Amino acid sequence: MSFIGMIIIGFFVGLVARAILPGNNKMGFWLTSGLGILGSVVAGFLGQQLGWYTIGEPAGFVASVFGAVLIMAVLGGVRR
């Protein structure tokens, strides 16, 4: 997948994650895209550790959203 495509998909993953998790989540385009991309990386890593994905297999959209929500929840807990 191209770099631009990764940013666009990451943006949509970040938007869905921000909509799921309640609270004041003010982020711009780049932070939302970064959140989605990191969520995909976290979901892929956890999926590989649990045996859901093989090495090199990308995480799905729903798993990426779950990873992004997990990141936001951890960061929200650290901020408090």
JSON list of N, CA and C in Angstrom, two decimals:
[
{"chain": "A", "resi": 1, "resn": "MET", "atom": "N", "xyz": [0.85, -1.16, 0.00]},
{"chain": "A", "resi": 1, "resn": "MET", "atom": "CA", "xyz": [0.00, 0.00, 0.00]},
{"chain": "A", "resi": 1, "resn": "MET", "atom": "C", "xyz": [0.90, 1.24, 0.00]},
{"chain": "A", "resi": 2, "resn": "SER", "atom": "N", "xyz": [0.49, 2.23, -0.70]},
{"chain": "A", "resi": 2, "resn": "SER", "atom": "CA", "xyz": [1.32, 3.42, -0.78]},
{"chain": "A", "resi": 2, "resn": "SER", "atom": "C", "xyz": [1.26, 4.21, 0.52]},
{"chain": "A", "resi": 3, "resn": "PHE", "atom": "N", "xyz": [2.22, 5.09, 0.67]},
{"chain": "A", "resi": 3, "resn": "PHE", "atom": "CA", "xyz": [2.31, 5.90, 1.88]},
{"chain": "A", "resi": 3, "resn": "PHE", "atom": "C", "xyz": [1.08, 6.81, 2.03]},
{"chain": "A", "resi": 4, "resn": "ILE", "atom": "N", "xyz": [0.61, 7.39, 0.94]},
{"chain": "A", "resi": 4, "resn": "ILE", "atom": "CA", "xyz": [-0.56, 8.26, 0.99]},
{"chain": "A", "resi": 4, "resn": "ILE", "atom": "C", "xyz": [-1.80, 7.47, 1.37]},
{"chain": "A", "resi": 5, "resn": "GLY", "atom": "N", "xyz": [-1.93, 6.27, 0.83]},
{"chain": "A", "resi": 5, "resn": "GLY", "atom": "CA", "xyz": [-3.06, 5.42, 1.19]},
{"chain": "A", "resi": 5, "resn": "GLY", "atom": "C", "xyz": [-3.04, 5.04, 2.66]},
{"chain": "A", "resi": 6, "resn": "MET", "atom": "N", "xyz": [-1.84, 4.80, 3.19]},
{"chain": "A", "resi": 6, "resn": "MET", "atom": "CA", "xyz": [-1.70, 4.47, 4.60]},
{"chain": "A", "resi": 6, "resn": "MET", "atom": "C", "xyz": [-2.15, 5.64, 5.47]},
{"chain": "A", "resi": 7, "resn": "ILE", "atom": "N", "xyz": [-1.81, 6.85, 5.07]},
{"chain": "A", "resi": 7, "resn": "ILE", "atom": "CA", "xyz": [-2.22, 8.03, 5.83]},
{"chain": "A", "resi": 7, "resn": "ILE", "atom": "C", "xyz": [-3.74, 8.20, 5.79]},
{"chain": "A", "resi": 8, "resn": "ILE", "atom": "N", "xyz": [-4.33, 8.00, 4.62]},
{"chain": "A", "resi": 8, "resn": "ILE", "atom": "CA", "xyz": [-5.78, 8.18, 4.49]},
{"chain": "A", "resi": 8, "resn": "ILE", "atom": "C", "xyz": [-6.54, 7.13, 5.30]},
{"chain": "A", "resi": 9, "resn": "ILE", "atom": "N", "xyz": [-6.15, 5.86, 5.19]},
{"chain": "A", "resi": 9, "resn": "ILE", "atom": "CA", "xyz": [-6.80, 4.81, 5.98]},
{"chain": "A", "resi": 9, "resn": "ILE", "atom": "C", "xyz": [-6.56, 5.05, 7.47]},
{"chain": "A", "resi": 10, "resn": "GLY", "atom": "N", "xyz": [-5.36, 5.46, 7.84]},
{"chain": "A", "resi": 10, "resn": "GLY", "atom": "CA", "xyz": [-5.07, 5.78, 9.24]},
{"chain": "A", "resi": 10, "resn": "GLY", "atom": "C", "xyz": [-5.95, 6.90, 9.76]},
{"chain": "A", "resi": 11, "resn": "PHE", "atom": "N", "xyz": [-6.23, 7.89, 8.90]},
{"chain": "A", "resi": 11, "resn": "PHE", "atom": "CA", "xyz": [-7.10, 8.99, 9.30]},
{"chain": "A", "resi": 11, "resn": "PHE", "atom": "C", "xyz": [-8.51, 8.48, 9.61]},
{"chain": "A", "resi": 12, "resn": "PHE", "atom": "N", "xyz": [-9.04, 7.61, 8.77]},
{"chain": "A", "resi": 12, "resn": "PHE", "atom": "CA", "xyz": [-10.39, 7.08, 9.01]},
{"chain": "A", "resi": 12, "resn": "PHE", "atom": "C", "xyz": [-10.42, 6.18, 10.24]},
{"chain": "A", "resi": 13, "resn": "VAL", "atom": "N", "xyz": [-9.39, 5.40, 10.45]},
{"chain": "A", "resi": 13, "resn": "VAL", "atom": "CA", "xyz": [-9.30, 4.58, 11.66]},
{"chain": "A", "resi": 13, "resn": "VAL", "atom": "C", "xyz": [-9.26, 5.48, 12.90]},
{"chain": "A", "resi": 14, "resn": "GLY", "atom": "N", "xyz": [-8.46, 6.54, 12.84]},
{"chain": "A", "resi": 14, "resn": "GLY", "atom": "CA", "xyz": [-8.38, 7.48, 13.96]},
{"chain": "A", "resi": 14, "resn": "GLY", "atom": "C", "xyz": [-9.70, 8.19, 14.22]},
{"chain": "A", "resi": 15, "resn": "LEU", "atom": "N", "xyz": [-10.42, 8.55, 13.16]},
{"chain": "A", "resi": 15, "resn": "LEU", "atom": "CA", "xyz": [-11.73, 9.19, 13.33]},
{"chain": "A", "resi": 15, "resn": "LEU", "atom": "C", "xyz": [-12.72, 8.26, 14.03]},
{"chain": "A", "resi": 16, "resn": "VAL", "atom": "N", "xyz": [-12.76, 7.01, 13.60]},
{"chain": "A", "resi": 16, "resn": "VAL", "atom": "CA", "xyz": [-13.68, 6.05, 14.23]},
{"chain": "A", "resi": 16, "resn": "VAL", "atom": "C", "xyz": [-13.29, 5.83, 15.69]},
{"chain": "A", "resi": 17, "resn": "ALA", "atom": "N", "xyz": [-12.01, 5.71, 15.98]},
{"chain": "A", "resi": 17, "resn": "ALA", "atom": "CA", "xyz": [-11.54, 5.51, 17.35]},
{"chain": "A", "resi": 17, "resn": "ALA", "atom": "C", "xyz": [-11.90, 6.71, 18.22]},
{"chain": "A", "resi": 18, "resn": "ARG", "atom": "N", "xyz": [-11.74, 7.91, 17.68]},
{"chain": "A", "resi": 18, "resn": "ARG", "atom": "CA", "xyz": [-12.10, 9.11, 18.44]},
{"chain": "A", "resi": 18, "resn": "ARG", "atom": "C", "xyz": [-13.60, 9.17, 18.68]},
{"chain": "A", "resi": 19, "resn": "ALA", "atom": "N", "xyz": [-14.41, 8.68, 17.76]},
{"chain": "A", "resi": 19, "resn": "ALA", "atom": "CA", "xyz": [-15.86, 8.69, 17.93]},
{"chain": "A", "resi": 19, "resn": "ALA", "atom": "C", "xyz": [-16.30, 7.66, 18.97]},
{"chain": "A", "resi": 20, "resn": "ILE", "atom": "N", "xyz": [-15.58, 6.54, 19.05]},
{"chain": "A", "resi": 20, "resn": "ILE", "atom": "CA", "xyz": [-15.94, 5.48, 20.00]},
{"chain": "A", "resi": 20, "resn": "ILE", "atom": "C", "xyz": [-15.61, 5.89, 21.43]},
{"chain": "A", "resi": 21, "resn": "LEU", "atom": "N", "xyz": [-14.43, 6.43, 21.65]},
{"chain": "A", "resi": 21, "resn": "LEU", "atom": "CA", "xyz": [-13.99, 6.77, 23.00]},
{"chain": "A", "resi": 21, "resn": "LEU", "atom": "C", "xyz": [-14.53, 8.15, 23.38]},
{"chain": "A", "resi": 22, "resn": "PRO", "atom": "N", "xyz": [-15.32, 8.22, 24.46]},
{"chain": "A", "resi": 22, "resn": "PRO", "atom": "CA", "xyz": [-15.88, 9.52, 24.85]},
{"chain": "A", "resi": 22, "resn": "PRO", "atom": "C", "xyz": [-14.82, 10.43, 25.43]},
{"chain": "A", "resi": 23, "resn": "GLY", "atom": "N", "xyz": [-15.12, 11.70, 25.41]},
{"chain": "A", "resi": 23, "resn": "GLY", "atom": "CA", "xyz": [-14.21, 12.68, 25.98]},
{"chain": "A", "resi": 23, "resn": "GLY", "atom": "C", "xyz": [-13.81, 13.73, 24.98]},
{"chain": "A", "resi": 24, "resn": "ASN", "atom": "N", "xyz": [-12.97, 14.63, 25.44]},
{"chain": "A", "resi": 24, "resn": "ASN", "atom": "CA", "xyz": [-12.49, 15.73, 24.61]},
{"chain": "A", "resi": 24, "resn": "ASN", "atom": "C", "xyz": [-11.21, 15.29, 23.91]},
{"chain": "A", "resi": 25, "resn": "ASN", "atom": "N", "xyz": [-11.34, 14.90, 22.66]},
{"chain": "A", "resi": 25, "resn": "ASN", "atom": "CA", "xyz": [-10.20, 14.39, 21.89]},
{"chain": "A", "resi": 25, "resn": "ASN", "atom": "C", "xyz": [-9.90, 15.34, 20.75]},
{"chain": "A", "resi": 26, "resn": "LYS", "atom": "N", "xyz": [-9.38, 16.50, 21.07]},
{"chain": "A", "resi": 26, "resn": "LYS", "atom": "CA", "xyz": [-9.06, 17.48, 20.03]},
{"chain": "A", "resi": 26, "resn": "LYS", "atom": "C", "xyz": [-7.73, 17.12, 19.40]},
{"chain": "A", "resi": 27, "resn": "MET", "atom": "N", "xyz": [-7.79, 16.72, 18.13]},
{"chain": "A", "resi": 27, "resn": "MET", "atom": "CA", "xyz": [-6.59, 16.38, 17.37]},
{"chain": "A", "resi": 27, "resn": "MET", "atom": "C", "xyz": [-6.77, 16.90, 15.95]},
{"chain": "A", "resi": 28, "resn": "GLY", "atom": "N", "xyz": [-5.69, 17.21, 15.33]},
{"chain": "A", "resi": 28, "resn": "GLY", "atom": "CA", "xyz": [-5.72, 17.62, 13.95]},
{"chain": "A", "resi": 28, "resn": "GLY", "atom": "C", "xyz": [-5.62, 16.42, 13.02]},
{"chain": "A", "resi": 29, "resn": "PHE", "atom": "N", "xyz": [-5.49, 16.72, 11.74]},
{"chain": "A", "resi": 29, "resn": "PHE", "atom": "CA", "xyz": [-5.42, 15.67, 10.72]},
{"chain": "A", "resi": 29, "resn": "PHE", "atom": "C", "xyz": [-4.23, 14.75, 10.95]},
{"chain": "A", "resi": 30, "resn": "TRP", "atom": "N", "xyz": [-3.06, 15.31, 11.21]},
{"chain": "A", "resi": 30, "resn": "TRP", "atom": "CA", "xyz": [-1.85, 14.50, 11.32]},
{"chain": "A", "resi": 30, "resn": "TRP", "atom": "C", "xyz": [-1.85, 13.64, 12.58]},
{"chain": "A", "resi": 31, "resn": "LEU", "atom": "N", "xyz": [-2.32, 14.17, 13.70]},
{"chain": "A", "resi": 31, "resn": "LEU", "atom": "CA", "xyz": [-2.37, 13.36, 14.92]},
{"chain": "A", "resi": 31, "resn": "LEU", "atom": "C", "xyz": [-3.42, 12.26, 14.81]},
{"chain": "A", "resi": 32, "resn": "THR", "atom": "N", "xyz": [-4.55, 12.55, 14.17]},
{"chain": "A", "resi": 32, "resn": "THR", "atom": "CA", "xyz": [-5.57, 11.53, 13.97]},
{"chain": "A", "resi": 32, "resn": "THR", "atom": "C", "xyz": [-5.05, 10.44, 13.05]},
{"chain": "A", "resi": 33, "resn": "SER", "atom": "N", "xyz": [-4.35, 10.82, 11.99]},
{"chain": "A", "resi": 33, "resn": "SER", "atom": "CA", "xyz": [-3.76, 9.83, 11.08]},
{"chain": "A", "resi": 33, "resn": "SER", "atom": "C", "xyz": [-2.71, 9.00, 11.80]},
{"chain": "A", "resi": 34, "resn": "GLY", "atom": "N", "xyz": [-1.87, 9.65, 12.58]},
{"chain": "A", "resi": 34, "resn": "GLY", "atom": "CA", "xyz": [-0.85, 8.94, 13.35]},
{"chain": "A", "resi": 34, "resn": "GLY", "atom": "C", "xyz": [-1.46, 7.98, 14.35]},
{"chain": "A", "resi": 35, "resn": "LEU", "atom": "N", "xyz": [-2.56, 8.38, 14.97]},
{"chain": "A", "resi": 35, "resn": "LEU", "atom": "CA", "xyz": [-3.25, 7.50, 15.90]},
{"chain": "A", "resi": 35, "resn": "LEU", "atom": "C", "xyz": [-3.75, 6.26, 15.19]},
{"chain": "A", "resi": 36, "resn": "GLY", "atom": "N", "xyz": [-4.33, 6.44, 14.02]},
{"chain": "A", "resi": 36, "resn": "GLY", "atom": "CA", "xyz": [-4.83, 5.29, 13.26]},
{"chain": "A", "resi": 36, "resn": "GLY", "atom": "C", "xyz": [-3.71, 4.37, 12.81]},
{"chain": "A", "resi": 37, "resn": "ILE", "atom": "N", "xyz": [-2.60, 4.93, 12.36]},
{"chain": "A", "resi": 37, "resn": "ILE", "atom": "CA", "xyz": [-1.47, 4.12, 11.92]},
{"chain": "A", "resi": 37, "resn": "ILE", "atom": "C", "xyz": [-0.87, 3.36, 13.10]},
{"chain": "A", "resi": 38, "resn": "LEU", "atom": "N", "xyz": [-0.69, 4.04, 14.23]},
{"chain": "A", "resi": 38, "resn": "LEU", "atom": "CA", "xyz": [-0.17, 3.37, 15.42]},
{"chain": "A", "resi": 38, "resn": "LEU", "atom": "C", "xyz": [-1.14, 2.30, 15.92]},
{"chain": "A", "resi": 39, "resn": "GLY", "atom": "N", "xyz": [-2.44, 2.58, 15.81]},
{"chain": "A", "resi": 39, "resn": "GLY", "atom": "CA", "xyz": [-3.43, 1.58, 16.20]},
{"chain": "A", "resi": 39, "resn": "GLY", "atom": "C", "xyz": [-3.31, 0.32, 15.35]},
{"chain": "A", "resi": 40, "resn": "SER", "atom": "N", "xyz": [-3.04, 0.50, 14.08]},
{"chain": "A", "resi": 40, "resn": "SER", "atom": "CA", "xyz": [-2.85, -0.65, 13.20]},
{"chain": "A", "resi": 40, "resn": "SER", "atom": "C", "xyz": [-1.59, -1.43, 13.56]},
{"chain": "A", "resi": 41, "resn": "VAL", "atom": "N", "xyz": [-0.53, -0.72, 13.90]},
{"chain": "A", "resi": 41, "resn": "VAL", "atom": "CA", "xyz": [0.72, -1.38, 14.30]},
{"chain": "A", "resi": 41, "resn": "VAL", "atom": "C", "xyz": [0.50, -2.16, 15.59]},
{"chain": "A", "resi": 42, "resn": "VAL", "atom": "N", "xyz": [-0.17, -1.55, 16.57]},
{"chain": "A", "resi": 42, "resn": "VAL", "atom": "CA", "xyz": [-0.43, -2.23, 17.84]},
{"chain": "A", "resi": 42, "resn": "VAL", "atom": "C", "xyz": [-1.32, -3.45, 17.62]},
{"chain": "A", "resi": 43, "resn": "ALA", "atom": "N", "xyz": [-2.36, -3.30, 16.80]},
{"chain": "A", "resi": 43, "resn": "ALA", "atom": "CA", "xyz": [-3.26, -4.42, 16.54]},
{"chain": "A", "resi": 43, "resn": "ALA", "atom": "C", "xyz": [-2.53, -5.55, 15.81]},
{"chain": "A", "resi": 44, "resn": "GLY", "atom": "N", "xyz": [-1.66, -5.19, 14.88]},
{"chain": "A", "resi": 44, "resn": "GLY", "atom": "CA", "xyz": [-0.89, -6.22, 14.18]},
{"chain": "A", "resi": 44, "resn": "GLY", "atom": "C", "xyz": [0.05, -6.95, 15.11]},
{"chain": "A", "resi": 45, "resn": "PHE", "atom": "N", "xyz": [0.71, -6.21, 16.01]},
{"chain": "A", "resi": 45, "resn": "PHE", "atom": "CA", "xyz": [1.63, -6.84, 16.97]},
{"chain": "A", "resi": 45, "resn": "PHE", "atom": "C", "xyz": [0.87, -7.76, 17.93]},
{"chain": "A", "resi": 46, "resn": "LEU", "atom": "N", "xyz": [-0.23, -7.25, 18.49]},
{"chain": "A", "resi": 46, "resn": "LEU", "atom": "CA", "xyz": [-1.00, -8.08, 19.42]},
{"chain": "A", "resi": 46, "resn": "LEU", "atom": "C", "xyz": [-1.61, -9.29, 18.71]},
{"chain": "A", "resi": 47, "resn": "GLY", "atom": "N", "xyz": [-2.07, -9.09, 17.48]},
{"chain": "A", "resi": 47, "resn": "GLY", "atom": "CA", "xyz": [-2.62, -10.20, 16.71]},
{"chain": "A", "resi": 47, "resn": "GLY", "atom": "C", "xyz": [-1.59, -11.28, 16.42]},
{"chain": "A", "resi": 48, "resn": "GLN", "atom": "N", "xyz": [-0.35, -10.87, 16.14]},
{"chain": "A", "resi": 48, "resn": "GLN", "atom": "CA", "xyz": [0.71, -11.85, 15.92]},
{"chain": "A", "resi": 48, "resn": "GLN", "atom": "C", "xyz": [1.04, -12.61, 17.20]},
{"chain": "A", "resi": 49, "resn": "GLN", "atom": "N", "xyz": [1.05, -11.90, 18.32]},
{"chain": "A", "resi": 49, "resn": "GLN", "atom": "CA", "xyz": [1.36, -12.55, 19.59]},
{"chain": "A", "resi": 49, "resn": "GLN", "atom": "C", "xyz": [0.27, -13.54, 20.00]},
{"chain": "A", "resi": 50, "resn": "LEU", "atom": "N", "xyz": [-0.98, -13.24, 19.64]},
{"chain": "A", "resi": 50, "resn": "LEU", "atom": "CA", "xyz": [-2.09, -14.13, 19.98]},
{"chain": "A", "resi": 50, "resn": "LEU", "atom": "C", "xyz": [-2.34, -15.20, 18.92]},
{"chain": "A", "resi": 51, "resn": "GLY", "atom": "N", "xyz": [-1.60, -15.14, 17.81]},
{"chain": "A", "resi": 51, "resn": "GLY", "atom": "CA", "xyz": [-1.73, -16.15, 16.78]},
{"chain": "A", "resi": 51, "resn": "GLY", "atom": "C", "xyz": [-2.83, -15.87, 15.76]},
{"chain": "A", "resi": 52, "resn": "TRP", "atom": "N", "xyz": [-3.38, -14.66, 15.76]},
{"chain": "A", "resi": 52, "resn": "TRP", "atom": "CA", "xyz": [-4.45, -14.31, 14.82]},
{"chain": "A", "resi": 52, "resn": "TRP", "atom": "C", "xyz": [-3.89, -13.95, 13.45]},
{"chain": "A", "resi": 53, "resn": "TYR", "atom": "N", "xyz": [-2.70, -13.36, 13.41]},
{"chain": "A", "resi": 53, "resn": "TYR", "atom": "CA", "xyz": [-2.08, -12.93, 12.17]},
{"chain": "A", "resi": 53, "resn": "TYR", "atom": "C", "xyz": [-0.72, -13.59, 12.04]},
{"chain": "A", "resi": 54, "resn": "THR", "atom": "N", "xyz": [-0.33, -13.86, 10.79]},
{"chain": "A", "resi": 54, "resn": "THR", "atom": "CA", "xyz": [1.02, -14.34, 10.56]},
{"chain": "A", "resi": 54, "resn": "THR", "atom": "C", "xyz": [1.94, -13.13, 10.37]},
{"chain": "A", "resi": 55, "resn": "ILE", "atom": "N", "xyz": [3.23, -13.35, 10.41]},
{"chain": "A", "resi": 55, "resn": "ILE", "atom": "CA", "xyz": [4.19, -12.26, 10.25]},
{"chain": "A", "resi": 55, "resn": "ILE", "atom": "C", "xyz": [4.05, -11.68, 8.85]},
{"chain": "A", "resi": 56, "resn": "GLY", "atom": "N", "xyz": [3.91, -10.38, 8.76]},
{"chain": "A", "resi": 56, "resn": "GLY", "atom": "CA", "xyz": [3.76, -9.70, 7.49]},
{"chain": "A", "resi": 56, "resn": "GLY", "atom": "C", "xyz": [2.32, -9.49, 7.07]},
{"chain": "A", "resi": 57, "resn": "GLU", "atom": "N", "xyz": [1.37, -10.11, 7.77]},
{"chain": "A", "resi": 57, "resn": "GLU", "atom": "CA", "xyz": [-0.04, -9.95, 7.43]},
{"chain": "A", "resi": 57, "resn": "GLU", "atom": "C", "xyz": [-0.57, -8.68, 8.12]},
{"chain": "A", "resi": 58, "resn": "PRO", "atom": "N", "xyz": [-1.21, -7.78, 7.39]},
{"chain": "A", "resi": 58, "resn": "PRO", "atom": "CA", "xyz": [-1.69, -6.55, 8.01]},
{"chain": "A", "resi": 58, "resn": "PRO", "atom": "C", "xyz": [-2.93, -6.79, 8.86]},
{"chain": "A", "resi": 59, "resn": "ALA", "atom": "N", "xyz": [-3.11, -5.94, 9.86]},
{"chain": "A", "resi": 59, "resn": "ALA", "atom": "CA", "xyz": [-4.29, -6.02, 10.70]},
{"chain": "A", "resi": 59, "resn": "ALA", "atom": "C", "xyz": [-5.49, -5.47, 9.94]},
{"chain": "A", "resi": 60, "resn": "GLY", "atom": "N", "xyz": [-6.67, -5.94, 10.28]},
{"chain": "A", "resi": 60, "resn": "GLY", "atom": "CA", "xyz": [-7.89, -5.47, 9.64]},
{"chain": "A", "resi": 60, "resn": "GLY", "atom": "C", "xyz": [-8.33, -4.13, 10.18]},
{"chain": "A", "resi": 61, "resn": "PHE", "atom": "N", "xyz": [-9.36, -3.57, 9.58]},
{"chain": "A", "resi": 61, "resn": "PHE", "atom": "CA", "xyz": [-9.84, -2.24, 9.95]},
{"chain": "A", "resi": 61, "resn": "PHE", "atom": "C", "xyz": [-10.37, -2.23, 11.38]},
{"chain": "A", "resi": 62, "resn": "VAL", "atom": "N", "xyz": [-11.18, -3.24, 11.74]},
{"chain": "A", "resi": 62, "resn": "VAL", "atom": "CA", "xyz": [-11.76, -3.29, 13.08]},
{"chain": "A", "resi": 62, "resn": "VAL", "atom": "C", "xyz": [-10.67, -3.48, 14.13]},
{"chain": "A", "resi": 63, "resn": "ALA", "atom": "N", "xyz": [-9.70, -4.33, 13.85]},
{"chain": "A", "resi": 63, "resn": "ALA", "atom": "CA", "xyz": [-8.59, -4.53, 14.79]},
{"chain": "A", "resi": 63, "resn": "ALA", "atom": "C", "xyz": [-7.78, -3.25, 14.92]},
{"chain": "A", "resi": 64, "resn": "SER", "atom": "N", "xyz": [-7.60, -2.51, 13.83]},
{"chain": "A", "resi": 64, "resn": "SER", "atom": "CA", "xyz": [-6.87, -1.25, 13.89]},
{"chain": "A", "resi": 64, "resn": "SER", "atom": "C", "xyz": [-7.60, -0.22, 14.75]},
{"chain": "A", "resi": 65, "resn": "VAL", "atom": "N", "xyz": [-8.92, -0.18, 14.62]},
{"chain": "A", "resi": 65, "resn": "VAL", "atom": "CA", "xyz": [-9.71, 0.72, 15.47]},
{"chain": "A", "resi": 65, "resn": "VAL", "atom": "C", "xyz": [-9.56, 0.33, 16.93]},
{"chain": "A", "resi": 66, "resn": "PHE", "atom": "N", "xyz": [-9.61, -0.98, 17.21]},
{"chain": "A", "resi": 66, "resn": "PHE", "atom": "CA", "xyz": [-9.42, -1.45, 18.58]},
{"chain": "A", "resi": 66, "resn": "PHE", "atom": "C", "xyz": [-8.05, -1.05, 19.12]},
{"chain": "A", "resi": 67, "resn": "GLY", "atom": "N", "xyz": [-7.02, -1.17, 18.30]},
{"chain": "A", "resi": 67, "resn": "GLY", "atom": "CA", "xyz": [-5.67, -0.76, 18.70]},
{"chain": "A", "resi": 67, "resn": "GLY", "atom": "C", "xyz": [-5.59, 0.72, 18.98]},
{"chain": "A", "resi": 68, "resn": "ALA", "atom": "N", "xyz": [-6.26, 1.54, 18.15]},
{"chain": "A", "resi": 68, "resn": "ALA", "atom": "CA", "xyz": [-6.25, 2.98, 18.36]},
{"chain": "A", "resi": 68, "resn": "ALA", "atom": "C", "xyz": [-7.01, 3.36, 19.63]},
{"chain": "A", "resi": 69, "resn": "VAL", "atom": "N", "xyz": [-8.13, 2.69, 19.89]},
{"chain": "A", "resi": 69, "resn": "VAL", "atom": "CA", "xyz": [-8.88, 2.95, 21.12]},
{"chain": "A", "resi": 69, "resn": "VAL", "atom": "C", "xyz": [-8.04, 2.56, 22.33]},
{"chain": "A", "resi": 70, "resn": "LEU", "atom": "N", "xyz": [-7.32, 1.46, 22.22]},
{"chain": "A", "resi": 70, "resn": "LEU", "atom": "CA", "xyz": [-6.44, 1.02, 23.31]},
{"chain": "A", "resi": 70, "resn": "LEU", "atom": "C", "xyz": [-5.36, 2.06, 23.58]},
{"chain": "A", "resi": 71, "resn": "ILE", "atom": "N", "xyz": [-4.76, 2.61, 22.54]},
{"chain": "A", "resi": 71, "resn": "ILE", "atom": "CA", "xyz": [-3.75, 3.65, 22.70]},
{"chain": "A", "resi": 71, "resn": "ILE", "atom": "C", "xyz": [-4.34, 4.88, 23.38]},
{"chain": "A", "resi": 72, "resn": "MET", "atom": "N", "xyz": [-5.53, 5.29, 22.93]},
{"chain": "A", "resi": 72, "resn": "MET", "atom": "CA", "xyz": [-6.16, 6.48, 23.53]},
{"chain": "A", "resi": 72, "resn": "MET", "atom": "C", "xyz": [-6.51, 6.25, 24.99]},
{"chain": "A", "resi": 73, "resn": "ALA", "atom": "N", "xyz": [-6.96, 5.05, 25.33]},
{"chain": "A", "resi": 73, "resn": "ALA", "atom": "CA", "xyz": [-7.30, 4.74, 26.72]},
{"chain": "A", "resi": 73, "resn": "ALA", "atom": "C", "xyz": [-6.06, 4.76, 27.60]},
{"chain": "A", "resi": 74, "resn": "VAL", "atom": "N", "xyz": [-4.98, 4.19, 27.11]},
{"chain": "A", "resi": 74, "resn": "VAL", "atom": "CA", "xyz": [-3.72, 4.18, 27.89]},
{"chain": "A", "resi": 74, "resn": "VAL", "atom": "C", "xyz": [-3.21, 5.60, 28.06]},
{"chain": "A", "resi": 75, "resn": "LEU", "atom": "N", "xyz": [-3.21, 6.40, 27.00]},
{"chain": "A", "resi": 75, "resn": "LEU", "atom": "CA", "xyz": [-2.74, 7.78, 27.11]},
{"chain": "A", "resi": 75, "resn": "LEU", "atom": "C", "xyz": [-3.64, 8.61, 28.01]},
{"chain": "A", "resi": 76, "resn": "GLY", "atom": "N", "xyz": [-4.94, 8.35, 27.97]},
{"chain": "A", "resi": 76, "resn": "GLY", "atom": "CA", "xyz": [-5.87, 9.06, 28.87]},
{"chain": "A", "resi": 76, "resn": "GLY", "atom": "C", "xyz": [-5.61, 8.70, 30.33]},
{"chain": "A", "resi": 77, "resn": "GLY", "atom": "N", "xyz": [-5.28, 7.44, 30.59]},
{"chain": "A", "resi": 77, "resn": "GLY", "atom": "CA", "xyz": [-4.96, 7.05, 31.96]},
{"chain": "A", "resi": 77, "resn": "GLY", "atom": "C", "xyz": [-3.64, 7.62, 32.43]},
{"chain": "A", "resi": 78, "resn": "VAL", "atom": "N", "xyz": [-2.68, 7.75, 31.53]},
{"chain": "A", "resi": 78, "resn": "VAL", "atom": "CA", "xyz": [-1.38, 8.31, 31.89]},
{"chain": "A", "resi": 78, "resn": "VAL", "atom": "C", "xyz": [-1.50, 9.81, 32.16]},
{"chain": "A", "resi": 79, "resn": "ARG", "atom": "N", "xyz": [-2.32, 10.49, 31.41]},
{"chain": "A", "resi": 79, "resn": "ARG", "atom": "CA", "xyz": [-2.49, 11.94, 31.59]},
{"chain": "A", "resi": 79, "resn": "ARG", "atom": "C", "xyz": [-3.08, 12.29, 32.95]},
{"chain": "A", "resi": 80, "resn": "ARG", "atom": "N", "xyz": [-3.93, 11.40, 33.48]},
{"chain": "A", "resi": 80, "resn": "ARG", "atom": "CA", "xyz": [-4.56, 11.67, 34.77]},
{"chain": "A", "resi": 80, "resn": "ARG", "atom": "C", "xyz": [-3.61, 11.31, 35.84]}
]
